[in-house]
Amino acid sequence: MSGEDFDFLLALLLNGASIGMMYALIALGFVLVYKATDAINFAQGEFVMMAGLIAAAILGIEGAPLIAAIVAAVAIMIGFGFALERVVLRPLLGRPVVAVIMATIGLAAVLRGLTPVVFGGETRALPLPIGDEPITLGPMSLAPIQVLGMVVTLAFFLGFNWFFKKSRMGVAMRAVADNQQVAQAMGINVQRYFALAWAMAGIVSAAGGIVWGSMLGVDVHLALVGLKVFPVVILGGLDSIGGALVGGLIIGIVESLVAGYVDPYVGGGTKDFVPYVLMILVLMVKPYGIFGKRRIERV
Amino acid sequence: MLTINNIEVVYDKVILVLKGVSIDVREGTITTLLGANGAGKTTTLKAISGVLRSERGEVTKGAIQLGDRRIDGMAAHDVTRLGLVQVFEGRRVFEQLTCEENLVAGGHVQRDGALVKQGIELVYSYFPRLKERRHQQSGYLSGGEQQMLAIGRALMSNPKVVLLDEPSLGLAPMLVEEIFGIVQRLVKREKLSVLLVEQNATLALEIAEHGYVMENGRIVLEGTAAQLRENSDIKEFYLGLNEGGARKSYRDTKHYKRRKRWLS
Ligand SMILES: Nc1ncnc2c1ncn2[C@@H]1O[C@H](COP(=O)(O)OP(=O)(O)O)[C@@H](O)[C@H]1O
Ligand SMILES: [Mg+2]
């Protein structure tokens, strides 16, 4: 391998890792909800879109500071998470899983449909004061927004790792995820933890919406990043926080590699379906993902 | 301390499982509830602790009192807050959590984190084996350790009343004796009141003061443990002894059942 080839490979790997971590950020919202409440949220991409739109709309107001846009996006998404749990999901408790899936698919359609009505159809910019001069490190370089994406993702994963391992609330939430009936009997208000999980997904989506929105621009198509959630979480395990990070990295790197090495020969487009091929392969050999929880079988 | 007054329980709006059950658990004592599989013992405990509703069950008649508070119809987590906690049949530890994290979750109702730490030390003093396993994932503990953890976890809420559902299930006799001994000590030292559900009547009547026998959703016998130990029906069926004290074969069960109808 010549030096130039090697640099090309390094560049692909780094770019893939950074995009992969940004996928992981979005997948994290999905995993939080699934882990705590068993609900499969098909509207995760729409959450991200909604948060991005809110932030962009506020930034669009003359003289509005960035911090206001961030605070508003986070606050509204938290409120939205709580409201959604209370109004849509709680009445569905105890119904078949399909009911919840249908509800979130419906919600996704509603959010996409309402977007042009509320925010208009044009693509908005979500400029962050980080410049666009690539940050270089030896032979590698990355756009500042991708570096920011990695930093934000890492901060969230470290934060949640602390929360679930060290805080009493986090341990209680894992207890709810483990066994709802027993958690209740231990004095844990399960309902309240469901709501908390949705609100946490709201916060994560706000971060995802701002980072992705800043990179791609904000319109209804931003919701498409949600499509990457499924290969990522199937790979990592639907209920594994660490799995979301690893799954994101794998998908991001694989995408980047096929885009770099395969696309030039076939005219492009492979990176859009290769993650799904990977997902199907993983489903066949490891149905619970790499880190997904298995019921412990006792002998 | 805990009074169950003539309750009826219905699952799914139509399946009547408890048909007028009354039980009294006196403060600082162990009361046992005996009965064969499917009699309705677990349903009784779930009705008291309030988790019944998550199985679409409902108390449709009667009342349950904890001290002077009426608790039927209350959410399970509120009942625990009032000082009553259930230890489930089959232990049901939070398998994905470590031993110590199970205890932390059990102490959820404590406002003060320092009380949780104290509680954990108290549990370890009764169950030193849990301390050795504190950082192990609880799903991989042995059956006996899981039972200890389930009891310890329940203690973390600092309860006045503990409902124990078949703690001896599937455990070696030595372990059962160890655990029953600890329960007895807990009752004495921590001033607990215990409602103990068992199929192992011999053991249960050894540590209980008072007992009830349930059959088909009804209480068919009640008395002090001494009275129940001497009762010929109990001897025959639950203790597996005939009048002379010799072991009886299981074939006589039919005969027992026929006679039982006269009793109830
Ligand atoms: N969730 C439920 N829904 C419907 N029927 C139930 C449910 N749980 C228990 N039962 C029925 O209630 C009866 C009593 O069960 P249970 O209380 O578990 O008995 P025990 O603990 O004495 O073995 C059984 O006939 C059982 O089939
Ligand atoms: Mg039972």
PDB file of C-alpha atoms and ligand atoms in Angstrom, chain B residues 37-38 41-43 89 165-166 197 199, ligand 2:
ATOM      1  CA  ASN B  37     -50.864 -24.911  43.863  1.00  0.00           C
ATOM      2  CA  GLY B  38     -53.495 -22.681  42.303  1.00  0.00           C
ATOM      3  CA  LYS B  41     -52.133 -17.564  47.651  1.00  0.00           C
ATOM      4  CA  THR B  42     -50.076 -15.470  45.246  1.00  0.00           C
ATOM      5  CA  THR B  43     -53.198 -13.638  44.139  1.00  0.00           C
ATOM      6  CA  GLU B  89     -42.462 -16.112  44.164  1.00  0.00           C
ATOM      7  CA  ASP B 165     -44.177 -15.788  48.558  1.00  0.00           C
ATOM      8  CA  GLU B 166     -42.783 -19.336  48.770  1.00  0.00           C
ATOM      9  CA  VAL B 197     -46.992 -18.079  51.844  1.00  0.00           C
ATOM     10  CA  GLN B 199     -46.417 -25.066  50.346  1.00  0.00           C
TER      11      GLN B 199
HETATM   12 MG    MG C   2     -48.168 -18.912  44.002  1.00  0.00          MG
END
